[in-house]
Coordinates of C-alpha atoms in Angstrom, one line a residue:
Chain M
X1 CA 115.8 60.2 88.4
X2 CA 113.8 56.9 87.3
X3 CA 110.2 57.6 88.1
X4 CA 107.8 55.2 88.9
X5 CA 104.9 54.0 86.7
X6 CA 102.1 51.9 87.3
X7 CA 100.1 50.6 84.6
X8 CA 96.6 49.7 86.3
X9 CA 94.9 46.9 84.3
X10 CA 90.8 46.1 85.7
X11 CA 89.3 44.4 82.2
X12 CA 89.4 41.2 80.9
X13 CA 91.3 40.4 77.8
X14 CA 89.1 40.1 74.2
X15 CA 85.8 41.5 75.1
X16 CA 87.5 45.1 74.6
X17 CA 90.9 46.5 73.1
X18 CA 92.0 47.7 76.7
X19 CA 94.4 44.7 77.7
X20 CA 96.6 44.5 74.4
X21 CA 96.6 48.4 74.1
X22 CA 98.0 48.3 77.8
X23 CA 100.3 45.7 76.8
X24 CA 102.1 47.8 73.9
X25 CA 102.5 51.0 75.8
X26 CA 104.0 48.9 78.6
X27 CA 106.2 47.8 75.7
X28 CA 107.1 51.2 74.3
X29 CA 107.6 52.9 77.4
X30 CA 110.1 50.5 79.0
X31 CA 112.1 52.2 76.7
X32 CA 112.7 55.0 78.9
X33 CA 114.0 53.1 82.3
X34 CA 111.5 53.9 84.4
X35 CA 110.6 51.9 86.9
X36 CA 107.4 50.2 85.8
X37 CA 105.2 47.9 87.4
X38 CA 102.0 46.3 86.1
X39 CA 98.7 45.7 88.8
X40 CA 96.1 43.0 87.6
X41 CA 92.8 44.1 89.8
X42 CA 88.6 43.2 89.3
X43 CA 88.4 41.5 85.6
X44 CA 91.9 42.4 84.9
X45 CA 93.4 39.4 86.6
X46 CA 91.8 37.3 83.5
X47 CA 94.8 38.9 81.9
X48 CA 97.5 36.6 82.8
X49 CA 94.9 33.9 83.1
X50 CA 96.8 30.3 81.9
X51 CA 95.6 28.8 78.7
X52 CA 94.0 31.5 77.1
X53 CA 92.9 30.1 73.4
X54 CA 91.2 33.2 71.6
X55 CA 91.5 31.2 68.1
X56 CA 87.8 30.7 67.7
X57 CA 86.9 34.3 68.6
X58 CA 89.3 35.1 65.8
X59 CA 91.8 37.2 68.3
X60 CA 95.6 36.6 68.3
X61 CA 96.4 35.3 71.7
X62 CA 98.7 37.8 73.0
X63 CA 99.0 36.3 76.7
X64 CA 102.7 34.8 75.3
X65 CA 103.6 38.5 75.3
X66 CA 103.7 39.0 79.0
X67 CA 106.6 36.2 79.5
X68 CA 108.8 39.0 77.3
X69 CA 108.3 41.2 79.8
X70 CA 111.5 40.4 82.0
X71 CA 113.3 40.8 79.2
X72 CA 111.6 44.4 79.4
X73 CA 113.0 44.7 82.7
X74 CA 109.7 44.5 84.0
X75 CA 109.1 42.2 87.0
X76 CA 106.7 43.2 89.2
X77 CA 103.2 42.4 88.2
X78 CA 101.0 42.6 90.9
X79 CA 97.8 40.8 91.6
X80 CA 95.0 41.5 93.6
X81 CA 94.1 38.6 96.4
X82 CA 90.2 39.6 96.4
X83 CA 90.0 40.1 93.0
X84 CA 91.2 36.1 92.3
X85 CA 88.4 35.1 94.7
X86 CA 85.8 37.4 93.7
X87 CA 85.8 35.0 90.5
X88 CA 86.6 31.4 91.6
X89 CA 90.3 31.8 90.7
X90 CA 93.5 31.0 93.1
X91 CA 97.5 32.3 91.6
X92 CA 97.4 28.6 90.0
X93 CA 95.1 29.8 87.5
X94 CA 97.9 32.5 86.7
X95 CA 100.5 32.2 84.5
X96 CA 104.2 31.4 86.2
X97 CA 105.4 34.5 84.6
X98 CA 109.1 35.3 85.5
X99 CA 112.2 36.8 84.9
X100 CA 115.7 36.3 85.2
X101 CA 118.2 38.1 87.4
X102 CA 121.0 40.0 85.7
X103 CA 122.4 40.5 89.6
X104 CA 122.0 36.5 90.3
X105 CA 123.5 34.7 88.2
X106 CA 120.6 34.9 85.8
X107 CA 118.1 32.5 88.3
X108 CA 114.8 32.9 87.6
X109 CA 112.3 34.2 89.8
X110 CA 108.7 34.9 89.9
X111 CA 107.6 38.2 88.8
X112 CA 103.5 37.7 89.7
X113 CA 102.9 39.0 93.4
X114 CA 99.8 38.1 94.9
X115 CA 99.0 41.1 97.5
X116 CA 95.7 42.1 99.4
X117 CA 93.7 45.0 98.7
X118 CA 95.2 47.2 101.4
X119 CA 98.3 46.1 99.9
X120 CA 97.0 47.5 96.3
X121 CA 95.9 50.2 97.7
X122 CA 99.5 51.6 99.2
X123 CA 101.0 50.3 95.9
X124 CA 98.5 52.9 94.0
X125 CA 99.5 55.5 96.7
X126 CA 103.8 55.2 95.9
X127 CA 103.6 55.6 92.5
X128 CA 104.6 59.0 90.5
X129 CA 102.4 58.0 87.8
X130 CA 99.3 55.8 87.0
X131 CA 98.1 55.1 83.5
X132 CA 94.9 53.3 83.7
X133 CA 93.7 50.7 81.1
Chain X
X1 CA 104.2 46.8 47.1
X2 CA 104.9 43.5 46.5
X3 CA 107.6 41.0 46.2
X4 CA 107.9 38.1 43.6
X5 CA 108.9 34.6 44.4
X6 CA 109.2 32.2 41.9
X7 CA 105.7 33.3 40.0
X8 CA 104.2 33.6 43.4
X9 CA 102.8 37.6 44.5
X10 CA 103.5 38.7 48.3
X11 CA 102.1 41.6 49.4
X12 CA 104.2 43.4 51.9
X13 CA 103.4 47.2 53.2
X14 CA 104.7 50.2 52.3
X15 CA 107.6 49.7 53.9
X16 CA 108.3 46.5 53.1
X17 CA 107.1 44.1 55.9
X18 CA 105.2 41.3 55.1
X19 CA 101.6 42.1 55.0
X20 CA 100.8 38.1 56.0
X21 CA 103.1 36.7 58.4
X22 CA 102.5 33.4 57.1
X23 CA 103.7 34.1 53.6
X24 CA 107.4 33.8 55.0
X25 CA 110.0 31.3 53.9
X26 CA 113.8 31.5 53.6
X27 CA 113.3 32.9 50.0
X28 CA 111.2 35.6 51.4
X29 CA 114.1 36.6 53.2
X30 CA 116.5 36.4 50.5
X31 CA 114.6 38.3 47.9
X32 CA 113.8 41.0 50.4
X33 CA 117.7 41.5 50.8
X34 CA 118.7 41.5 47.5
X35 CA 115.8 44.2 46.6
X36 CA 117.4 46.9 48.9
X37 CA 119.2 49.7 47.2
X38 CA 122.5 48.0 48.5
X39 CA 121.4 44.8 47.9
X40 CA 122.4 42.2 50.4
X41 CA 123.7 38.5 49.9
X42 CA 122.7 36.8 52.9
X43 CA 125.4 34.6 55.3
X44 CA 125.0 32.8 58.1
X45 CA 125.5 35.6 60.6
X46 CA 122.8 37.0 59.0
X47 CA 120.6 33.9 58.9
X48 CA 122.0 33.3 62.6
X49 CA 119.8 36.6 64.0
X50 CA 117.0 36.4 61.9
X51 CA 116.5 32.9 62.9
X52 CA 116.7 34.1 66.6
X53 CA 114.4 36.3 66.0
X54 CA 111.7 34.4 64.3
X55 CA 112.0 31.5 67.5
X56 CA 111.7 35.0 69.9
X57 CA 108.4 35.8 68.1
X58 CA 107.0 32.2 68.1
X59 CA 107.7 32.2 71.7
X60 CA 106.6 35.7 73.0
X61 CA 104.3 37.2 69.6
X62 CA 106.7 39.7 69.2
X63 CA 109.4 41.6 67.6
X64 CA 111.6 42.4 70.2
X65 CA 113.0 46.2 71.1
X66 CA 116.5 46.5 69.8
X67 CA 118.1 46.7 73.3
X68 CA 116.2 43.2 74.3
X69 CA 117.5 41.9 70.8
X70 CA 120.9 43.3 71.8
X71 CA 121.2 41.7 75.3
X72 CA 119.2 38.4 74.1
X73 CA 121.5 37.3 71.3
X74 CA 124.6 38.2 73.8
X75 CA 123.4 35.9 76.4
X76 CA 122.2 33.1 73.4
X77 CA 125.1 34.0 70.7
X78 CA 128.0 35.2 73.1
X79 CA 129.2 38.3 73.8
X80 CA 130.7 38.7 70.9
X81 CA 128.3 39.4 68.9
X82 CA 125.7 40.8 71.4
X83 CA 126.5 44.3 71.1
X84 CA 125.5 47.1 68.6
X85 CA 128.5 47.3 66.6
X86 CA 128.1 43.7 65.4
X87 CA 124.1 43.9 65.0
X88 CA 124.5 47.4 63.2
X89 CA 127.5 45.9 60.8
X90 CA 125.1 42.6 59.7
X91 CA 122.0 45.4 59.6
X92 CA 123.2 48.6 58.8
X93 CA 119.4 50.2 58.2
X94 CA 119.1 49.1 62.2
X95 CA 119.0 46.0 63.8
X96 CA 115.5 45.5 64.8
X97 CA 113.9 47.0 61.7
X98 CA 115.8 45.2 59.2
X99 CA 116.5 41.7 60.1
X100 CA 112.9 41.8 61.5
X101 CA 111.4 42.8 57.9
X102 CA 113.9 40.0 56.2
X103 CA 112.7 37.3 59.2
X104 CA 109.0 38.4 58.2
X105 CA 108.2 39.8 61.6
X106 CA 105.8 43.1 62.1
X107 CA 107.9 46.2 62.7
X108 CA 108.9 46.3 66.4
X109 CA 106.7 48.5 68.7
X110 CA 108.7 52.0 69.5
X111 CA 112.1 50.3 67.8
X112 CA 115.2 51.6 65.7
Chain S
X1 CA 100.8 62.7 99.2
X2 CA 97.0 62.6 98.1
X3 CA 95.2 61.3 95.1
X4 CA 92.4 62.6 93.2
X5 CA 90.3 59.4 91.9
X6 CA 87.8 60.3 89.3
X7 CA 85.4 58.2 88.0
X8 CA 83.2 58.2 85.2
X9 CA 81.2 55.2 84.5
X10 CA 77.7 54.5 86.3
X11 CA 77.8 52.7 89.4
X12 CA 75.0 50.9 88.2
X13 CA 76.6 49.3 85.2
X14 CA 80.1 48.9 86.1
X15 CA 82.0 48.3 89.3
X16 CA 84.7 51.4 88.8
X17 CA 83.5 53.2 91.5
X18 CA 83.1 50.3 94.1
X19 CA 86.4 49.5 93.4
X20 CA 88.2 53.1 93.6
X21 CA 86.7 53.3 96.9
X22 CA 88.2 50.2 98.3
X23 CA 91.0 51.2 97.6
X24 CA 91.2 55.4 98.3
X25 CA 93.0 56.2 101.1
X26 CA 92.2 58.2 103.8
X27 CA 92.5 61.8 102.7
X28 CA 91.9 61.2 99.2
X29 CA 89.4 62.7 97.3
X30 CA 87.1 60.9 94.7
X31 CA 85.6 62.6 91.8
X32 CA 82.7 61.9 89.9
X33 CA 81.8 63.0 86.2
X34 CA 79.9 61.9 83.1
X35 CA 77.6 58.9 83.8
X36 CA 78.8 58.4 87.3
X37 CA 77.6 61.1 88.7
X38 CA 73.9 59.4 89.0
X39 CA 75.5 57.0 92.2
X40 CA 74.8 59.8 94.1
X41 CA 71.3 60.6 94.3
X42 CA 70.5 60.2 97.8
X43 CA 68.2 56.9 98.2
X44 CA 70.2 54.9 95.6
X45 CA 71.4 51.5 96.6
X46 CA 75.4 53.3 97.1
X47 CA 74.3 55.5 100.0
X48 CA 75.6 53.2 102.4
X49 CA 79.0 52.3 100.9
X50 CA 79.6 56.4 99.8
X51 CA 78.5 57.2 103.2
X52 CA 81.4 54.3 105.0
X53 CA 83.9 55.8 102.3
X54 CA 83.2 59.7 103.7
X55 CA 82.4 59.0 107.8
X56 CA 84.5 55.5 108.0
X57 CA 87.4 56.1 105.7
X58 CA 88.1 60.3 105.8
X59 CA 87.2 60.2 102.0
X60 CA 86.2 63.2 100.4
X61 CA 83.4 63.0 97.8
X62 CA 82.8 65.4 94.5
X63 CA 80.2 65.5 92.2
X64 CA 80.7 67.3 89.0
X65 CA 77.3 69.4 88.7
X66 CA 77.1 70.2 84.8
X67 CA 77.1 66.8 84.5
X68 CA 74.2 66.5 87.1
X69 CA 72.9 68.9 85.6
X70 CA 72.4 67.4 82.1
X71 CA 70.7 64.2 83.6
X72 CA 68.3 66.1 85.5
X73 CA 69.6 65.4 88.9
X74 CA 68.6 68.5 90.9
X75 CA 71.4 69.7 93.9
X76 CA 68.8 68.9 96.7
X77 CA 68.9 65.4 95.7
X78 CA 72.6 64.9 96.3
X79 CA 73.7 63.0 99.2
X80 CA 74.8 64.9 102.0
X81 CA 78.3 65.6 102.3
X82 CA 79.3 65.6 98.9
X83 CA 80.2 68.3 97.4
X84 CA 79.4 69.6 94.1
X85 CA 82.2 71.5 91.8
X86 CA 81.8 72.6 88.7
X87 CA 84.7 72.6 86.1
X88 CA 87.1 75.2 87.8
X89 CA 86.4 73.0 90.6
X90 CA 87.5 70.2 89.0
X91 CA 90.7 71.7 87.8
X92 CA 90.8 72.8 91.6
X93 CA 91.0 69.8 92.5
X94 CA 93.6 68.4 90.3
X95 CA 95.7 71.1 91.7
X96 CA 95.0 70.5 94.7
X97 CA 96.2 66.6 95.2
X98 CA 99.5 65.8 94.2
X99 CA 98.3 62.7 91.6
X100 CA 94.8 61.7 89.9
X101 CA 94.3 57.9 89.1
X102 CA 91.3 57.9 86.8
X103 CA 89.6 54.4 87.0
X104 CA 88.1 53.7 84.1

């Protein structure tokens, strides 16, 4: 039976490896059909910040990378409400990542889910597995 | 290693990927198919995928997993020819490692 | 169907441990190791918020004491009502809740 994994992501993107090593085990593991599911919580939210442009600090900008992950099978990405206004950010500084749905007629539909703390909190407490990042 | 284009040196890895990504042009492609032990004249099925795949990776920055491959060029290409069978028959040393070495792409993470 | 948090980065520097306990459920049990185990000398500025995550939220705290130990930080000035373990403890522990969520 598929288990389900949650990749916990709390550190902004550049400053340290964290975020893309996160990225490319999310990539290699969806692999296995598990059911995976990404949280974006504290600095982490910076992840799927819009318009990242890390040319200058002589980083490949790998935020691109997170609009393959539908085709990963991997829609659920949730976000942390608190976390957003901790640092001045609403979901319209996020990225409209999204998938399409093989069971719809292919229609896309959002994959980012903006949820409360409490929320986060249950959605840490269901899975089999967390890999933190 | 190293391939040579038309007097020009292009370093590649030990497995033949392209060490700079921006080295790439068609000719690239060619001479890296025609320097396998088999060596391979490439058509336009060929030239059909790895064009794909370079657009996936300009789009997303990456080499996609063989199964996303798979089910991408279906739903782009038809049905026809998005399936294993067809993908393994244009890139017999597997699908995502070869066309991705000949469309200058990094190896894909965890792929065939 | 409860989680063993563990923590090691000072409270001080980093905002691991503030976080893990907004979100620890009631009946979980946080564990602190390496550098954040100095959060819990009784006077610090985290009294209050590991005292709401014991009384108010049903949280059990741990301190791992070798680790206490090597920064000097002497068993009488722990906050009361955590408990210190040692590293059987700790593997206690992991035994004894059914997932650990480290937060790092």
């Amino acid at each position: 039976m598929a288990k389900k994994f949650l990749y916990l992501n709390r550190k902004a993107p550049y400053g340290t490896v964290y975020a893309l090593e996160s990225l490319e085990v999310v990539l290699i593991a969806a692999a296995f059909e598990q059911e995976v599911s990404l949280a974006f919580l504290d600095d982490g939210v910076y992840q799927i910040a819009k318009g990242q442009t890390p040319k200058a600090v002589g980083m490949k900008n790998f935020s691109p990378t997170y609009n393959a992950l539908g085709d990963y099978g991997i829609t659920k990405l949730y976000v942390e409400r608190e976390s957003l206004v901790e640092r001045g950010l609403t979901e319209d500084d996020l990225m409209p990542i999204v998938y399409e749905d093989e069971d719809d007629d292919y229609t896309e539909k959002p994959s980012v889910q903006v949820i409360s703390r409490t929320e986060m909190a249950k959605i840490m407490a269901e899975q089999d597995v967390t890999f933190s990042f | 290693m190293a391939l040579e284009i038309s007097g020009k040196t292009i370093a590649t890895d030990e497995e033949g990927y392209l060490e700079n990504l921006n080295d790439w042009t068609p000719e690239v492609a060619t001479a890296m198919a025609l320097a396998e032990e088999t060596p391979v004249a490439l058509n336009d099925e060929h030239w059909e995928i790895i064009n794909f795949l370079r657009e996936y990776y300009e789009e997303y920055q990456i080499a996609p997993a063989v199964r996303v491959l798979t089910k991408a060029v279906g739903k782009r290409l038809g049905a026809d020819k998005g399936n294993s069978k067809y993908l393994y028959s244009l890139f017999p040393y597997g699908p995502g490692k070869q066309a991705c070495k000949y469309a200058g792409l990094p190896k894909p993470t965890g792929c065939v | 169907m409860a989680m063993l948090h563990i923590v090691n980065k000072s409270p001080f520097e980093r905002n691991a441990l503030k976080s893990c306990l907004a979100h620890a459920l009631s009946g979980d049990a946080v564990l602190l190791i390496e550098d954040a185990v100095i959060g819990v000398v009784s006077g610090s500025t985290l009294v209050t918020e590991l005292q709401q995550a014991m009384n108010g939220n049903a949280v059990k705290l741990y301190a791992l004491s070798p680790d206490l130990a090597a920064r000097g930080v002497k068993a009488e000035r722990v906050l009361e009502g955590i408990q210190l373990v040692d590293y059987a403890g700790f593997v206690d522990l992991t035994v004894a809740n059914e997932k650990t969520q480290s937060w790092l």
